[in-house]
């Protein structure tokens, strides 16, 4: 969720994603934070590129709060070191 906002913060000179994530998390409303705790993903909307790489569009996320495409974004996830990571 914070990816697009973190990228925007980085582009504005606030530092890399790893150091601006705390500030970006504060930009998310309380309702959105709560909704993300129980959000699910519609597997039919996921594009499997390889067994260890998928494309997850924002519209695949199902949550009780509304998110804009700018806020949620789409991601490439890869399975690395026994876990899934956003890589693109």
CSV table of N, CA, C and O in Angstrom, one decimal:
chain,number,residue,atom,x,y,z
A,1,UNK,N,0.8,-1.2,0.0
A,1,UNK,CA,0.0,0.0,0.0
A,1,UNK,C,0.9,1.2,0.0
A,1,UNK,O,0.5,2.2,-0.7
A,2,UNK,N,1.9,1.2,0.7
A,2,UNK,CA,2.7,2.5,0.9
A,2,UNK,C,3.7,2.7,-0.2
A,2,UNK,O,4.3,3.7,-0.3
A,3,UNK,N,3.8,1.7,-1.1
A,3,UNK,CA,4.8,1.8,-2.2
A,3,UNK,C,4.7,3.1,-3.0
A,3,UNK,O,5.7,3.8,-3.2
A,4,UNK,N,3.5,3.4,-3.6
A,4,UNK,CA,3.5,4.7,-4.4
A,4,UNK,C,3.8,5.9,-3.5
A,4,UNK,O,4.5,6.8,-4.0
A,5,UNK,N,3.3,6.0,-2.3
A,5,UNK,CA,3.6,7.1,-1.5
A,5,UNK,C,5.1,7.2,-1.1
A,5,UNK,O,5.7,8.3,-1.1
A,6,UNK,N,5.7,6.0,-0.8
A,6,UNK,CA,7.2,6.0,-0.5
A,6,UNK,C,8.0,6.4,-1.8
A,6,UNK,O,9.0,7.2,-1.6
A,7,UNK,N,7.6,6.0,-2.9
A,7,UNK,CA,8.3,6.4,-4.2
A,7,UNK,C,8.2,7.9,-4.3
A,7,UNK,O,9.1,8.6,-4.7
A,8,UNK,N,7.0,8.5,-4.1
A,8,UNK,CA,6.8,9.9,-4.2
A,8,UNK,C,7.7,10.7,-3.2
A,8,UNK,O,8.3,11.6,-3.6
A,9,UNK,N,7.7,10.2,-2.0
A,9,UNK,CA,8.6,10.8,-0.9
A,9,UNK,C,10.0,10.7,-1.3
A,9,UNK,O,10.8,11.7,-1.2
A,10,UNK,N,10.4,9.6,-1.9
A,10,UNK,CA,11.8,9.4,-2.3
A,10,UNK,C,12.1,10.4,-3.5
A,10,UNK,O,13.2,11.1,-3.5
A,11,UNK,N,11.2,10.5,-4.4
A,11,UNK,CA,11.4,11.4,-5.5
A,11,UNK,C,11.5,12.9,-5.1
A,11,UNK,O,12.1,13.7,-5.7
A,12,UNK,N,10.9,13.2,-3.9
A,12,UNK,CA,10.9,14.6,-3.4
A,12,UNK,C,12.1,14.8,-2.5
A,12,UNK,O,12.2,15.8,-1.9
A,13,UNK,N,13.0,13.8,-2.4
A,13,UNK,CA,14.2,14.0,-1.7
A,13,UNK,C,14.2,13.6,-0.2
A,13,UNK,O,15.0,14.0,0.6
A,14,UNK,N,13.2,12.9,0.2
A,14,UNK,CA,13.0,12.5,1.6
A,14,UNK,C,13.8,11.3,2.0
A,14,UNK,O,13.7,10.8,3.1
A,15,UNK,N,14.5,10.7,1.0
A,15,UNK,CA,15.4,9.5,1.3
A,15,UNK,C,14.8,8.3,0.7
A,15,UNK,O,13.7,8.3,0.2
A,16,UNK,N,15.5,7.2,0.9
A,16,UNK,CA,15.0,5.9,0.3
A,16,UNK,C,13.8,5.3,1.1
A,16,UNK,O,13.6,5.7,2.2
A,17,UNK,N,13.2,4.4,0.4
A,17,UNK,CA,11.9,3.8,1.0
A,17,UNK,C,12.2,3.3,2.4
A,17,UNK,O,11.3,3.4,3.2
A,18,UNK,N,13.3,2.7,2.6
A,18,UNK,CA,13.5,2.1,3.9
A,18,UNK,C,13.5,3.1,5.1
A,18,UNK,O,13.2,2.7,6.2
A,19,UNK,N,13.9,4.3,4.8
A,19,UNK,CA,13.9,5.3,5.9
A,19,UNK,C,12.6,6.2,5.9
A,19,UNK,O,12.4,6.8,6.9
A,20,UNK,N,11.9,6.2,4.8
A,20,UNK,CA,10.7,7.0,4.8
A,20,UNK,C,9.4,6.2,5.1
A,20,UNK,O,8.3,6.8,5.2
A,21,UNK,N,9.5,4.9,5.2
A,21,UNK,CA,8.3,4.1,5.4
A,21,UNK,C,7.5,4.5,6.6
A,21,UNK,O,6.3,4.6,6.5
A,22,UNK,N,8.1,4.9,7.7
A,22,UNK,CA,7.4,5.3,8.9
A,22,UNK,C,6.6,6.5,8.6
A,22,UNK,O,5.4,6.6,9.0
A,23,UNK,N,7.1,7.5,7.9
A,23,UNK,CA,6.3,8.7,7.6
A,23,UNK,C,5.2,8.4,6.6
A,23,UNK,O,4.1,8.9,6.8
A,24,UNK,N,5.4,7.5,5.7
A,24,UNK,CA,4.4,7.1,4.7
A,24,UNK,C,3.3,6.4,5.4
A,24,UNK,O,2.1,6.6,5.2
A,25,UNK,N,3.6,5.5,6.4
A,25,UNK,CA,2.6,4.8,7.1
A,25,UNK,C,1.6,5.8,7.9
A,25,UNK,O,0.4,5.5,8.0
A,26,UNK,N,2.1,6.9,8.3
A,26,UNK,CA,1.3,7.9,9.0
A,26,UNK,C,0.3,8.6,8.1
A,26,UNK,O,-0.6,9.2,8.5
A,27,UNK,N,0.5,8.5,6.7
A,27,UNK,CA,-0.4,9.1,5.8
A,27,UNK,C,-1.6,8.2,5.5
A,27,UNK,O,-2.6,8.7,4.9
A,28,UNK,N,-1.6,7.0,6.0
A,28,UNK,CA,-2.7,6.1,5.8
A,28,UNK,C,-3.7,6.3,6.9
A,28,UNK,O,-3.4,6.4,8.1
A,29,UNK,N,-5.0,6.4,6.5
A,29,UNK,CA,-6.0,6.7,7.6
A,29,UNK,C,-6.2,5.5,8.5
A,29,UNK,O,-5.8,4.3,8.2
A,30,UNK,N,-6.7,5.7,9.7
A,30,UNK,CA,-7.0,4.6,10.6
A,30,UNK,C,-7.9,3.5,10.1
A,30,UNK,O,-7.6,2.3,10.3
A,31,UNK,N,-8.9,4.0,9.3
A,31,UNK,CA,-9.8,3.0,8.7
A,31,UNK,C,-9.1,2.1,7.7
A,31,UNK,O,-9.3,0.9,7.6
A,32,UNK,N,-8.2,2.7,6.9
A,32,UNK,CA,-7.4,1.9,5.9
A,32,UNK,C,-6.4,1.0,6.6
A,32,UNK,O,-6.3,-0.1,6.2
A,33,UNK,N,-5.8,1.4,7.7
A,33,UNK,CA,-4.9,0.6,8.4
A,33,UNK,C,-5.6,-0.7,8.9
A,33,UNK,O,-5.1,-1.8,8.8
A,34,UNK,N,-6.8,-0.4,9.5
A,34,UNK,CA,-7.6,-1.5,10.1
A,34,UNK,C,-8.0,-2.5,9.0
A,34,UNK,O,-8.0,-3.7,9.1
A,35,UNK,N,-8.5,-1.9,7.8
A,35,UNK,CA,-8.9,-2.7,6.7
A,35,UNK,C,-7.8,-3.6,6.1
A,35,UNK,O,-8.1,-4.7,5.7
A,36,UNK,N,-6.6,-3.1,6.1
A,36,UNK,CA,-5.5,-3.9,5.6
A,36,UNK,C,-5.1,-5.1,6.5
A,36,UNK,O,-4.6,-6.1,6.0
A,37,UNK,N,-5.5,-5.0,7.7
A,37,UNK,CA,-5.2,-6.1,8.6
A,37,UNK,C,-6.1,-7.4,8.3
A,37,UNK,O,-5.7,-8.5,8.6
A,38,UNK,N,-7.2,-7.2,7.6
A,38,UNK,CA,-8.1,-8.3,7.3
A,38,UNK,C,-8.3,-8.4,5.8
A,38,UNK,O,-9.1,-9.2,5.3
A,39,UNK,N,-7.5,-7.6,5.0
A,39,UNK,CA,-7.6,-7.6,3.5
A,39,UNK,C,-7.2,-9.0,3.0
A,39,UNK,O,-6.4,-9.8,3.6
A,40,UNK,N,-7.8,-9.4,1.9
A,40,UNK,CA,-7.5,-10.6,1.2
A,40,UNK,C,-7.2,-10.3,-0.3
A,40,UNK,O,-7.3,-9.1,-0.7
A,41,UNK,N,-6.7,-11.3,-1.0
A,41,UNK,CA,-6.3,-11.1,-2.4
A,41,UNK,C,-7.1,-12.1,-3.2
A,41,UNK,O,-7.2,-13.2,-2.9
A,42,UNK,N,-7.7,-11.6,-4.3
A,42,UNK,CA,-8.5,-12.4,-5.2
A,42,UNK,C,-7.5,-13.1,-6.1
A,42,UNK,O,-6.9,-12.4,-7.0
A,43,UNK,N,-7.2,-14.4,-6.0
A,43,UNK,CA,-6.2,-15.1,-6.7
A,43,UNK,C,-6.5,-15.1,-8.3
A,43,UNK,O,-5.6,-15.2,-9.0
A,44,UNK,N,-7.7,-14.9,-8.7
A,44,UNK,CA,-8.0,-14.9,-10.1
A,44,UNK,C,-7.5,-13.6,-10.8
A,44,UNK,O,-7.4,-13.6,-12.0
A,45,UNK,N,-7.2,-12.6,-10.0
A,45,UNK,CA,-6.7,-11.4,-10.6
A,45,UNK,C,-5.2,-11.3,-10.5
A,45,UNK,O,-4.6,-10.3,-11.0
A,46,UNK,N,-4.5,-12.3,-10.0
A,46,UNK,CA,-3.1,-12.4,-10.0
A,46,UNK,C,-2.5,-12.9,-11.3
A,46,UNK,O,-3.1,-13.9,-11.8
A,47,UNK,N,-1.5,-12.4,-11.8
A,47,UNK,CA,-0.8,-12.9,-13.0
A,47,UNK,C,0.5,-13.6,-12.6
A,47,UNK,O,1.4,-13.0,-12.0
A,48,UNK,N,0.5,-14.9,-12.7
A,48,UNK,CA,1.7,-15.7,-12.4
A,48,UNK,C,2.6,-15.7,-13.6
A,48,UNK,O,2.3,-16.1,-14.7
A,49,UNK,N,3.8,-15.1,-13.3
A,49,UNK,CA,4.8,-15.0,-14.4
A,49,UNK,C,5.7,-16.2,-14.4
A,49,UNK,O,6.0,-16.8,-15.4
A,50,UNK,N,6.1,-16.7,-13.2
A,50,UNK,CA,6.9,-17.9,-13.0
A,50,UNK,C,6.4,-18.4,-11.6
A,50,UNK,O,5.8,-17.7,-10.9
A,51,UNK,N,6.8,-19.6,-11.3
A,51,UNK,CA,6.4,-20.1,-10.0
A,51,UNK,C,6.8,-19.3,-8.8
A,51,UNK,O,6.2,-19.3,-7.7
A,52,UNK,N,7.9,-18.5,-9.0
A,52,UNK,CA,8.3,-17.6,-7.9
A,52,UNK,C,8.2,-16.1,-8.2
A,52,UNK,O,8.8,-15.3,-7.5
A,53,UNK,N,7.4,-15.8,-9.2
A,53,UNK,CA,7.2,-14.3,-9.5
A,53,UNK,C,5.8,-14.1,-9.9
A,53,UNK,O,5.3,-14.7,-10.9
A,54,UNK,N,5.1,-13.1,-9.3
A,54,UNK,CA,3.7,-12.8,-9.6
A,54,UNK,C,3.6,-11.3,-9.8
A,54,UNK,O,4.3,-10.5,-9.3
A,55,UNK,N,2.5,-10.9,-10.5
A,55,UNK,CA,2.1,-9.5,-10.6
A,55,UNK,C,0.8,-9.4,-9.9
A,55,UNK,O,-0.1,-10.1,-10.2
A,56,UNK,N,0.7,-8.5,-8.9
A,56,UNK,CA,-0.5,-8.3,-8.1
A,56,UNK,C,-1.0,-6.9,-8.4
A,56,UNK,O,-0.5,-5.9,-7.8
A,57,UNK,N,-2.0,-6.8,-9.2
A,57,UNK,CA,-2.6,-5.5,-9.4
A,57,UNK,C,-3.4,-5.0,-8.2
A,57,UNK,O,-3.9,-5.8,-7.4
A,58,UNK,N,-3.6,-3.7,-8.0
A,58,UNK,CA,-4.3,-3.1,-6.9
A,58,UNK,C,-5.7,-3.7,-6.8
A,58,UNK,O,-6.2,-3.9,-5.7
A,59,UNK,N,-6.3,-3.9,-8.0
A,59,UNK,CA,-7.7,-4.4,-7.9
A,59,UNK,C,-7.9,-5.8,-7.4
A,59,UNK,O,-9.0,-6.3,-7.2
A,60,UNK,N,-6.8,-6.5,-7.2
A,60,UNK,CA,-6.9,-7.9,-6.6
A,60,UNK,C,-7.1,-7.8,-5.1
A,60,UNK,O,-7.5,-8.8,-4.5
A,61,UNK,N,-6.8,-6.7,-4.5
A,61,UNK,CA,-6.9,-6.6,-3.0
A,61,UNK,C,-8.3,-6.3,-2.7
A,61,UNK,O,-8.9,-5.4,-3.2
A,62,UNK,N,-8.9,-7.1,-1.8
A,62,UNK,CA,-10.2,-6.9,-1.3
A,62,UNK,C,-10.2,-6.5,0.2
A,62,UNK,O,-9.6,-7.2,1.0
A,63,UNK,N,-10.7,-5.3,0.5
A,63,UNK,CA,-10.6,-4.8,1.8
A,63,UNK,C,-11.9,-4.0,2.1
A,63,UNK,O,-12.7,-3.6,1.2
A,64,UNK,N,-12.2,-3.8,3.4
A,64,UNK,CA,-13.4,-3.1,3.8
A,64,UNK,C,-13.3,-1.6,3.6
A,64,UNK,O,-14.3,-0.9,3.8
A,65,UNK,N,-12.2,-1.1,3.3
A,65,UNK,CA,-12.0,0.4,3.1
A,65,UNK,C,-11.7,0.6,1.6
A,65,UNK,O,-11.2,-0.3,0.9
A,66,UNK,N,-11.9,1.8,1.1
A,66,UNK,CA,-11.6,2.1,-0.3
A,66,UNK,C,-10.2,2.7,-0.4
A,66,UNK,O,-9.8,3.5,0.4
A,67,UNK,N,-9.5,2.3,-1.4
A,67,UNK,CA,-8.2,2.7,-1.7
A,67,UNK,C,-8.1,3.2,-3.1
A,67,UNK,O,-8.7,2.6,-4.0
A,68,UNK,N,-7.4,4.3,-3.4
A,68,UNK,CA,-7.2,4.8,-4.7
A,68,UNK,C,-6.1,4.0,-5.3
A,68,UNK,O,-5.2,3.4,-4.6
A,69,UNK,N,-6.0,3.9,-6.7
A,69,UNK,CA,-4.9,3.2,-7.3
A,69,UNK,C,-3.6,3.9,-7.0
A,69,UNK,O,-2.5,3.3,-6.8
A,70,UNK,N,-3.6,5.2,-6.8
A,70,UNK,CA,-2.4,5.9,-6.4
A,70,UNK,C,-1.9,5.5,-5.0
A,70,UNK,O,-0.7,5.5,-4.7
A,71,UNK,N,-2.9,5.2,-4.1
A,71,UNK,CA,-2.5,4.8,-2.8
A,71,UNK,C,-2.1,3.3,-2.6
A,71,UNK,O,-1.2,3.0,-1.8
A,72,UNK,N,-2.8,2.5,-3.4
A,72,UNK,CA,-2.5,1.0,-3.2
A,72,UNK,C,-1.5,0.6,-4.2
A,72,UNK,O,-0.5,-0.1,-3.8
A,73,UNK,N,-1.6,0.9,-5.4
A,73,UNK,CA,-0.6,0.5,-6.5
A,73,UNK,C,-0.7,-1.0,-6.8
A,73,UNK,O,-1.4,-1.8,-6.2
A,74,UNK,N,0.1,-1.3,-7.8
A,74,UNK,CA,0.3,-2.7,-8.3
A,74,UNK,C,1.7,-3.1,-8.1
A,74,UNK,O,2.6,-2.2,-8.1
A,75,UNK,N,2.0,-4.4,-7.8
A,75,UNK,CA,3.3,-4.8,-7.4
A,75,UNK,C,3.7,-6.1,-8.1
A,75,UNK,O,2.9,-6.9,-8.4
A,76,UNK,N,5.0,-6.2,-8.3
A,76,UNK,CA,5.7,-7.5,-8.6
A,76,UNK,C,6.2,-8.1,-7.4
A,76,UNK,O,6.9,-7.4,-6.6
A,77,UNK,N,5.8,-9.3,-7.1
A,77,UNK,CA,6.3,-10.0,-5.9
A,77,UNK,C,7.2,-11.2,-6.3
A,77,UNK,O,6.8,-11.9,-7.3
A,78,UNK,N,8.3,-11.4,-5.6
A,78,UNK,CA,9.1,-12.6,-5.9
A,78,UNK,C,9.3,-13.4,-4.6
A,78,UNK,O,9.5,-12.8,-3.5
A,79,UNK,N,9.4,-14.7,-4.7
A,79,UNK,CA,9.7,-15.5,-3.6
A,79,UNK,C,11.2,-15.7,-3.5
A,79,UNK,O,11.8,-16.3,-4.3
A,80,UNK,N,11.7,-15.1,-2.4
A,80,UNK,CA,13.2,-15.1,-2.2
A,80,UNK,C,13.4,-15.4,-0.7
A,80,UNK,O,12.8,-14.9,0.2
A,81,UNK,N,14.4,-16.2,-0.5
A,81,UNK,CA,14.8,-16.5,0.9
A,81,UNK,C,13.6,-17.0,1.8
A,81,UNK,O,13.4,-16.5,2.9
A,82,UNK,N,12.8,-17.8,1.3
A,82,UNK,CA,11.6,-18.4,2.0
A,82,UNK,C,10.5,-17.4,2.3
A,82,UNK,O,9.8,-17.6,3.3
A,83,UNK,N,10.4,-16.3,1.6
A,83,UNK,CA,9.3,-15.4,1.8
A,83,UNK,C,9.0,-14.6,0.6
A,83,UNK,O,9.9,-14.6,-0.4
A,84,UNK,N,7.9,-13.9,0.5
A,84,UNK,CA,7.5,-13.1,-0.6
A,84,UNK,C,8.0,-11.7,-0.4
A,84,UNK,O,7.8,-11.1,0.7
A,85,UNK,N,8.6,-11.0,-1.4
A,85,UNK,CA,9.0,-9.7,-1.3
A,85,UNK,C,8.6,-8.9,-2.5
A,85,UNK,O,8.5,-9.4,-3.6
A,86,UNK,N,8.3,-7.6,-2.3
A,86,UNK,CA,7.9,-6.7,-3.4
A,86,UNK,C,9.3,-6.3,-4.1
A,86,UNK,O,10.2,-5.8,-3.4
A,87,UNK,N,9.4,-6.6,-5.4
A,87,UNK,CA,10.7,-6.4,-6.0
A,87,UNK,C,10.7,-5.3,-7.1
A,87,UNK,O,11.7,-5.0,-7.6
A,88,UNK,N,9.5,-4.9,-7.5
A,88,UNK,CA,9.4,-3.9,-8.6
A,88,UNK,C,8.3,-3.0,-8.4
A,88,UNK,O,7.2,-3.4,-8.0
